[in-house]
mmCIF file of N, CA, C and O in Angstrom:
data_model
loop_
_atom_site.group_PDB
_atom_site.id
_atom_site.type_symbol
_atom_site.label_atom_id
_atom_site.label_comp_id
_atom_site.label_asym_id
_atom_site.label_seq_id
_atom_site.Cartn_x
_atom_site.Cartn_y
_atom_site.Cartn_z
ATOM 1 N N MET A 1 0.380 -1.532 0.176
ATOM 2 C CA MET A 1 0.037 -0.029 0.056
ATOM 3 C C MET A 1 0.652 1.084 -0.149
ATOM 4 O O MET A 1 2.003 1.416 0.509
ATOM 5 N N ALA A 2 0.355 2.290 -0.890
ATOM 6 C CA ALA A 2 1.293 3.326 -0.570
ATOM 7 C C ALA A 2 1.005 4.406 -0.045
ATOM 8 O O ALA A 2 -0.188 4.233 0.833
ATOM 9 N N THR A 3 1.711 5.253 0.571
ATOM 10 C CA THR A 3 1.908 6.219 1.610
ATOM 11 C C THR A 3 2.098 7.541 1.312
ATOM 12 O O THR A 3 2.308 8.082 0.142
ATOM 13 N N ARG A 4 1.481 8.597 2.087
ATOM 14 C CA ARG A 4 1.354 9.941 1.514
ATOM 15 C C ARG A 4 1.729 10.723 2.984
ATOM 16 O O ARG A 4 1.704 10.513 4.053
ATOM 17 N N HIS A 5 2.134 11.735 2.754
ATOM 18 C CA HIS A 5 2.293 12.736 3.597
ATOM 19 C C HIS A 5 0.943 13.780 4.319
ATOM 20 O O HIS A 5 0.590 14.813 3.739
ATOM 21 N N ARG A 6 1.152 14.123 5.731
ATOM 22 C CA ARG A 6 1.095 15.413 6.304
ATOM 23 C C ARG A 6 1.534 15.574 7.747
ATOM 24 O O ARG A 6 1.765 15.362 7.550
ATOM 25 N N CYS A 7 1.627 17.460 7.420
ATOM 26 C CA CYS A 7 1.805 17.977 7.885
ATOM 27 C C CYS A 7 1.159 18.253 9.317
ATOM 28 O O CYS A 7 0.056 18.840 8.540
ATOM 29 N N LYS A 8 2.286 18.079 10.089
ATOM 30 C CA LYS A 8 1.338 18.538 11.410
ATOM 31 C C LYS A 8 0.975 19.228 11.649
ATOM 32 O O LYS A 8 0.107 20.201 12.766
ATOM 33 N N ALA A 9 1.636 20.642 10.802
ATOM 34 C CA ALA A 9 1.821 22.056 11.240
ATOM 35 C C ALA A 9 0.721 23.315 11.301
ATOM 36 O O ALA A 9 -0.088 23.307 11.757
ATOM 37 N N CYS A 10 1.007 22.294 9.617
ATOM 38 C CA CYS A 10 -0.431 23.713 8.712
ATOM 39 C C CYS A 10 -1.478 22.298 8.480
ATOM 40 O O CYS A 10 -2.464 23.227 7.409
ATOM 41 N N GLY A 11 -1.451 21.203 8.143
ATOM 42 C CA GLY A 11 -2.095 20.206 7.142
ATOM 43 C C GLY A 11 -2.213 20.194 6.249
ATOM 44 O O GLY A 11 -2.879 19.292 5.208
ATOM 45 N N ASN A 12 -1.316 20.570 5.182
ATOM 46 C CA ASN A 12 -0.939 20.068 4.381
ATOM 47 C C ASN A 12 -0.161 19.219 3.896
ATOM 48 O O ASN A 12 -0.276 18.117 4.106
ATOM 49 N N LEU A 13 -1.153 18.336 2.460
ATOM 50 C CA LEU A 13 -1.663 17.282 2.084
ATOM 51 C C LEU A 13 -0.248 17.416 0.890
ATOM 52 O O LEU A 13 -0.767 15.862 -0.140
ATOM 53 N N THR A 14 -0.219 18.243 0.006
ATOM 54 C CA THR A 14 -0.015 17.795 -1.522
ATOM 55 C C THR A 14 1.132 18.819 -1.760
ATOM 56 O O THR A 14 2.185 17.881 -3.148
ATOM 57 N N ARG A 15 1.980 19.838 -1.044
ATOM 58 C CA ARG A 15 3.570 20.059 -1.128
ATOM 59 C C ARG A 15 4.118 19.875 -0.542
ATOM 60 O O ARG A 15 3.997 20.200 0.652
ATOM 61 N N PHE A 16 5.435 18.605 -0.606
ATOM 62 C CA PHE A 16 6.519 18.578 -0.089
ATOM 63 C C PHE A 16 7.439 18.424 -0.505
ATOM 64 O O PHE A 16 8.255 18.209 -1.011
ATOM 65 N N THR A 17 9.193 18.848 0.422
ATOM 66 C CA THR A 17 10.673 18.786 -0.363
ATOM 67 C C THR A 17 10.936 17.538 0.533
ATOM 68 O O THR A 17 10.794 17.317 1.753
ATOM 69 N N VAL A 18 10.934 16.473 -0.484
ATOM 70 C CA VAL A 18 11.777 15.065 -0.088
ATOM 71 C C VAL A 18 13.231 15.508 -0.673
ATOM 72 O O VAL A 18 13.342 15.097 -1.460
ATOM 73 N N THR A 19 14.252 15.008 0.651
ATOM 74 C CA THR A 19 15.573 14.201 0.494
ATOM 75 C C THR A 19 15.420 12.942 0.396
ATOM 76 O O THR A 19 15.285 12.410 1.466
ATOM 77 N N ARG A 20 15.725 12.417 -0.497
ATOM 78 C CA ARG A 20 16.204 11.237 -0.398
ATOM 79 C C ARG A 20 17.635 10.658 -1.175
ATOM 80 O O ARG A 20 18.510 11.612 -2.309
ATOM 81 N N THR A 21 17.946 9.460 -1.047
ATOM 82 C CA THR A 21 19.207 8.556 -1.428
ATOM 83 C C THR A 21 18.766 7.676 -1.825
ATOM 84 O O THR A 21 18.085 7.018 -1.776
ATOM 85 N N ARG A 22 19.269 7.785 -3.134
ATOM 86 C CA ARG A 22 18.730 6.094 -4.171
ATOM 87 C C ARG A 22 20.172 5.889 -5.041
ATOM 88 O O ARG A 22 20.876 6.596 -5.641
ATOM 89 N N ARG A 23 19.837 4.232 -5.211
ATOM 90 C CA ARG A 23 20.557 3.674 -6.286
ATOM 91 C C ARG A 23 20.374 2.436 -6.641
ATOM 92 O O ARG A 23 19.322 2.217 -6.972
ATOM 93 N N THR A 24 20.419 3.025 -8.273
ATOM 94 C CA THR A 24 19.257 2.531 -9.522
ATOM 95 C C THR A 24 20.377 1.226 -10.621
ATOM 96 O O THR A 24 21.770 2.243 -10.571
ATOM 97 N N GLU A 25 19.838 1.123 -10.987
ATOM 98 C CA GLU A 25 20.281 0.305 -11.639
ATOM 99 C C GLU A 25 19.616 0.890 -13.149
ATOM 100 O O GLU A 25 18.684 0.657 -13.614
ATOM 101 N N GLU A 26 20.441 0.685 -14.509
ATOM 102 C CA GLU A 26 19.532 1.804 -15.895
ATOM 103 C C GLU A 26 19.540 1.157 -16.598
ATOM 104 O O GLU A 26 21.043 0.318 -17.233
ATOM 105 N N PHE A 27 19.130 0.603 -17.561
ATOM 106 C CA PHE A 27 18.907 -0.023 -19.247
ATOM 107 C C PHE A 27 19.007 1.450 -19.858
ATOM 108 O O PHE A 27 18.177 2.333 -20.029
ATOM 109 N N LEU A 28 20.445 1.861 -20.742
ATOM 110 C CA LEU A 28 20.673 2.832 -21.535
ATOM 111 C C LEU A 28 20.615 1.989 -23.401
ATOM 112 O O LEU A 28 21.306 0.984 -23.355
ATOM 113 N N HIS A 29 20.088 2.792 -24.126
ATOM 114 C CA HIS A 29 19.913 2.780 -25.280
ATOM 115 C C HIS A 29 20.402 3.997 -25.827
ATOM 116 O O HIS A 29 19.637 5.043 -25.496
ATOM 117 N N TYR A 30 21.276 3.781 -26.499
ATOM 118 C CA TYR A 30 22.126 4.933 -27.366
ATOM 119 C C TYR A 30 21.772 4.887 -28.768
ATOM 120 O O TYR A 30 21.368 3.870 -29.702
ATOM 121 N N SER A 31 21.845 6.008 -29.243
ATOM 122 C CA SER A 31 20.462 6.384 -30.336
ATOM 123 C C SER A 31 21.906 6.380 -31.625
ATOM 124 O O SER A 31 22.726 6.244 -30.827
ATOM 125 N N ILE A 32 21.632 6.217 -32.812
ATOM 126 C CA ILE A 32 23.470 6.407 -33.562
ATOM 127 C C ILE A 32 23.728 7.500 -33.765
ATOM 128 O O ILE A 32 24.998 7.534 -34.274
ATOM 129 N N GLY A 33 22.622 9.097 -33.183
ATOM 130 C CA GLY A 33 23.602 9.968 -33.071
ATOM 131 C C GLY A 33 24.424 10.133 -31.988
ATOM 132 O O GLY A 33 24.838 11.400 -30.932
ATOM 133 N N GLY A 34 24.166 9.198 -31.037
ATOM 134 C CA GLY A 34 25.124 8.630 -29.489
ATOM 135 C C GLY A 34 23.700 9.570 -28.848
ATOM 136 O O GLY A 34 24.855 9.153 -26.868
ATOM 137 N N ASP A 35 22.775 9.319 -28.352
ATOM 138 C CA ASP A 35 22.061 10.337 -27.666
ATOM 139 C C ASP A 35 20.976 9.505 -26.624
ATOM 140 O O ASP A 35 20.610 7.618 -27.500
ATOM 141 N N PRO A 36 21.834 8.919 -25.392
ATOM 142 C CA PRO A 36 21.387 7.884 -24.247
ATOM 143 C C PRO A 36 19.741 8.033 -23.786
ATOM 144 O O PRO A 36 19.508 9.489 -23.786
ATOM 145 N N VAL A 37 18.943 7.199 -24.110
ATOM 146 C CA VAL A 37 17.718 7.403 -23.802
ATOM 147 C C VAL A 37 17.416 5.810 -22.364
ATOM 148 O O VAL A 37 18.147 4.566 -22.815
ATOM 149 N N ILE A 38 17.458 6.048 -21.346
ATOM 150 C CA ILE A 38 16.870 5.264 -20.443
ATOM 151 C C ILE A 38 15.865 4.655 -20.506
ATOM 152 O O ILE A 38 14.887 5.417 -20.939
ATOM 153 N N GLU A 39 16.236 3.284 -20.835
ATOM 154 C CA GLU A 39 14.709 2.270 -20.977
ATOM 155 C C GLU A 39 14.236 1.939 -19.562
ATOM 156 O O GLU A 39 12.791 1.600 -20.131
ATOM 157 N N GLU A 40 14.626 1.669 -18.571
ATOM 158 C CA GLU A 40 14.684 1.019 -17.774
ATOM 159 C C GLU A 40 15.090 0.918 -16.345
ATOM 160 O O GLU A 40 16.648 1.500 -16.740
ATOM 161 N N THR A 41 14.580 1.356 -15.519
ATOM 162 C CA THR A 41 15.349 1.910 -14.003
ATOM 163 C C THR A 41 14.910 0.748 -13.026
ATOM 164 O O THR A 41 13.702 0.588 -12.559
ATOM 165 N N VAL A 42 15.750 0.141 -12.319
ATOM 166 C CA VAL A 42 15.457 -0.312 -10.625
ATOM 167 C C VAL A 42 16.150 0.304 -10.131
ATOM 168 O O VAL A 42 17.326 0.334 -10.095
ATOM 169 N N VAL A 43 15.341 0.335 -9.012
ATOM 170 C CA VAL A 43 16.033 0.813 -7.564
ATOM 171 C C VAL A 43 16.273 -0.652 -6.660
ATOM 172 O O VAL A 43 15.975 -1.252 -6.861
ATOM 173 N N LEU A 44 17.693 -0.343 -6.799
ATOM 174 C CA LEU A 44 18.589 -1.211 -5.985
ATOM 175 C C LEU A 44 17.940 -0.909 -4.455
ATOM 176 O O LEU A 44 18.290 -1.359 -3.281
ATOM 177 N N PHE A 45 18.144 0.409 -4.262
ATOM 178 C CA PHE A 45 18.187 0.639 -2.978
ATOM 179 C C PHE A 45 18.025 2.632 -2.526
ATOM 180 O O PHE A 45 17.840 3.118 -3.161
ATOM 181 N N GLU A 46 16.711 3.303 -1.955
ATOM 182 C CA GLU A 46 16.275 3.977 -1.279
ATOM 183 C C GLU A 46 15.822 4.503 -0.315
ATOM 184 O O GLU A 46 15.457 3.205 -0.196
ATOM 185 N N GLU A 47 16.568 5.866 0.311
ATOM 186 C CA GLU A 47 16.583 5.878 1.986
ATOM 187 C C GLU A 47 15.591 7.125 2.029
ATOM 188 O O GLU A 47 16.294 8.038 1.163
ATOM 189 N N VAL A 48 14.850 7.834 2.247
ATOM 190 C CA VAL A 48 14.176 9.423 2.289
ATOM 191 C C VAL A 48 15.197 9.687 3.578
ATOM 192 O O VAL A 48 14.976 9.355 5.226
ATOM 193 N N GLU A 49 15.648 10.359 3.755
ATOM 194 C CA GLU A 49 16.528 11.157 4.511
ATOM 195 C C GLU A 49 15.314 12.546 4.767
ATOM 196 O O GLU A 49 16.025 12.498 6.153
ATOM 197 N N LYS A 50 15.095 13.302 4.445
ATOM 198 C CA LYS A 50 14.665 14.622 4.896
ATOM 199 C C LYS A 50 13.328 14.728 4.356
ATOM 200 O O LYS A 50 12.963 14.681 2.707
ATOM 201 N N VAL A 51 11.713 15.151 5.164
ATOM 202 C CA VAL A 51 10.447 15.645 4.239
ATOM 203 C C VAL A 51 10.664 16.752 5.166
ATOM 204 O O VAL A 51 10.152 17.139 6.180
ATOM 205 N N ASP A 52 10.141 17.510 4.272
ATOM 206 C CA ASP A 52 10.105 19.185 4.771
ATOM 207 C C ASP A 52 8.773 19.602 3.932
ATOM 208 O O ASP A 52 9.293 19.346 2.769
ATOM 209 N N CYS A 53 7.646 20.293 4.705
ATOM 210 C CA CYS A 53 6.706 20.581 3.894
ATOM 211 C C CYS A 53 7.088 22.174 3.144
ATOM 212 O O CYS A 53 7.640 22.948 3.693
ATOM 213 N N ARG A 54 6.600 22.204 2.475
ATOM 214 C CA ARG A 54 6.980 23.589 1.324
ATOM 215 C C ARG A 54 5.585 24.763 1.428
ATOM 216 O O ARG A 54 6.178 26.018 1.140
ATOM 217 N N TRP A 55 5.014 24.443 2.091
ATOM 218 C CA TRP A 55 4.392 25.204 2.386
ATOM 219 C C TRP A 55 4.646 26.488 4.134
ATOM 220 O O TRP A 55 4.392 27.599 3.807
ATOM 221 N N CYS A 56 4.828 25.787 5.213
ATOM 222 C CA CYS A 56 5.291 26.543 6.438
ATOM 223 C C CYS A 56 6.739 25.867 6.870
ATOM 224 O O CYS A 56 7.133 26.079 7.965
ATOM 225 N N ASP A 57 7.360 25.058 5.832
ATOM 226 C CA ASP A 57 8.909 24.513 6.107
ATOM 227 C C ASP A 57 8.980 24.106 7.097
ATOM 228 O O ASP A 57 9.997 23.667 7.724
ATOM 229 N N SER A 58 7.813 23.599 8.188
ATOM 230 C CA SER A 58 7.746 22.661 8.987
ATOM 231 C C SER A 58 8.248 21.084 8.954
ATOM 232 O O SER A 58 8.166 20.648 7.842
ATOM 233 N N PRO A 59 9.667 20.263 9.357
ATOM 234 C CA PRO A 59 9.990 19.130 9.069
ATOM 235 C C PRO A 59 9.192 18.215 10.384
ATOM 236 O O PRO A 59 9.512 17.024 10.186
ATOM 237 N N ASP A 60 7.886 18.238 10.682
ATOM 238 C CA ASP A 60 7.235 17.571 11.489
ATOM 239 C C ASP A 60 5.598 16.997 11.066
ATOM 240 O O ASP A 60 4.720 17.800 10.538
ATOM 241 N N ILE A 61 6.438 16.534 10.179
ATOM 242 C CA ILE A 61 5.424 15.682 9.059
ATOM 243 C C ILE A 61 4.996 13.981 9.319
ATOM 244 O O ILE A 61 6.143 13.013 9.641
ATOM 245 N N GLU A 62 4.219 13.211 9.545
ATOM 246 C CA GLU A 62 3.374 11.537 9.098
ATOM 247 C C GLU A 62 3.239 11.699 7.883
ATOM 248 O O GLU A 62 2.959 11.834 6.981
ATOM 249 N N GLU A 63 3.507 10.301 7.922
ATOM 250 C CA GLU A 63 3.064 9.354 6.954
ATOM 251 C C GLU A 63 1.545 8.594 7.094
ATOM 252 O O GLU A 63 1.690 8.420 8.982
ATOM 253 N N LYS A 64 0.996 8.912 6.396
ATOM 254 C CA LYS A 64 -0.322 7.849 6.190
ATOM 255 C C LYS A 64 -0.516 6.935 5.110
ATOM 256 O O LYS A 64 -0.461 7.578 3.853
ATOM 257 N N GLU A 65 -1.298 6.267 5.473
ATOM 258 C CA GLU A 65 -1.770 4.971 4.330
ATOM 259 C C GLU A 65 -2.320 6.175 3.166
ATOM 260 O O GLU A 65 -3.305 6.568 3.766
ATOM 261 N N ALA A 66 -2.139 5.844 2.203
ATOM 262 C CA ALA A 66 -3.010 6.550 0.816
ATOM 263 C C ALA A 66 -4.205 5.506 0.501
ATOM 264 O O ALA A 66 -3.967 4.327 0.848
ATOM 265 N N LEU A 67 -5.031 6.306 0.230
ATOM 266 C CA LEU A 67 -6.801 6.587 -0.322
ATOM 267 C C LEU A 67 -6.585 5.617 -1.719
ATOM 268 O O LEU A 67 -5.960 6.096 -2.196
ATOM 269 N N ALA A 68 -7.364 4.435 -1.309
ATOM 270 C CA ALA A 68 -7.271 2.927 -2.478
ATOM 271 C C ALA A 68 -8.047 3.964 -3.396
ATOM 272 O O ALA A 68 -9.248 4.391 -3.310
ATOM 273 N N VAL A 69 -7.585 3.801 -4.941
ATOM 274 C CA VAL A 69 -8.402 4.442 -5.911
ATOM 275 C C VAL A 69 -8.778 3.094 -6.379
ATOM 276 O O VAL A 69 -7.736 2.588 -7.294
ATOM 277 N N PRO A 70 -10.318 3.310 -6.819
ATOM 278 C CA PRO A 70 -11.393 2.158 -7.222
ATOM 279 C C PRO A 70 -10.881 1.660 -8.765
ATOM 280 O O PRO A 70 -10.760 3.043 -9.160
ATOM 281 N N ASP A 71 -10.192 0.929 -9.758
ATOM 282 C CA ASP A 71 -10.516 0.375 -10.945
ATOM 283 C C ASP A 71 -11.381 0.810 -11.786
ATOM 284 O O ASP A 71 -12.760 0.643 -10.669
ATOM 285 N N ASN A 72 -11.734 0.860 -12.599
ATOM 286 C CA ASN A 72 -13.318 1.977 -12.962
ATOM 287 C C ASN A 72 -13.364 0.346 -13.467
ATOM 288 O O ASN A 72 -13.145 -0.886 -13.520
ATOM 289 N N GLN A 73 -14.539 -0.289 -12.514
ATOM 290 C CA GLN A 73 -15.584 -0.926 -12.684
ATOM 291 C C GLN A 73 -16.549 -1.265 -13.469
ATOM 292 O O GLN A 73 -17.678 -0.251 -13.185
ATOM 293 N N GLU A 74 -16.870 -1.587 -13.974
ATOM 294 C CA GLU A 74 -18.233 -2.459 -14.929
ATOM 295 C C GLU A 74 -19.420 -2.739 -13.659
ATOM 296 O O GLU A 74 -19.088 -3.760 -12.803
ATOM 297 N N GLU A 75 -20.845 -2.710 -14.045
ATOM 298 C CA GLU A 75 -21.653 -3.398 -13.576
ATOM 299 C C GLU A 75 -22.611 -3.507 -13.790
ATOM 300 O O GLU A 75 -22.460 -3.652 -15.737
#
């Protein structure tokens, strides 16, 4: 289940500055002209170091479970 953030100071649910360290493995495809295009990325390691509110700069952020969005259901 995905998570979302909420600022405990102002209630913001939408804007955050997230500082993270990420180690990835990427599959590159080079064009004939030599321009690289990343075709596939695998995240090997990811650590969130800091989350701050963009509205009030508070570091007092909580993580909550994101609400599940139902797929288009046929009746």
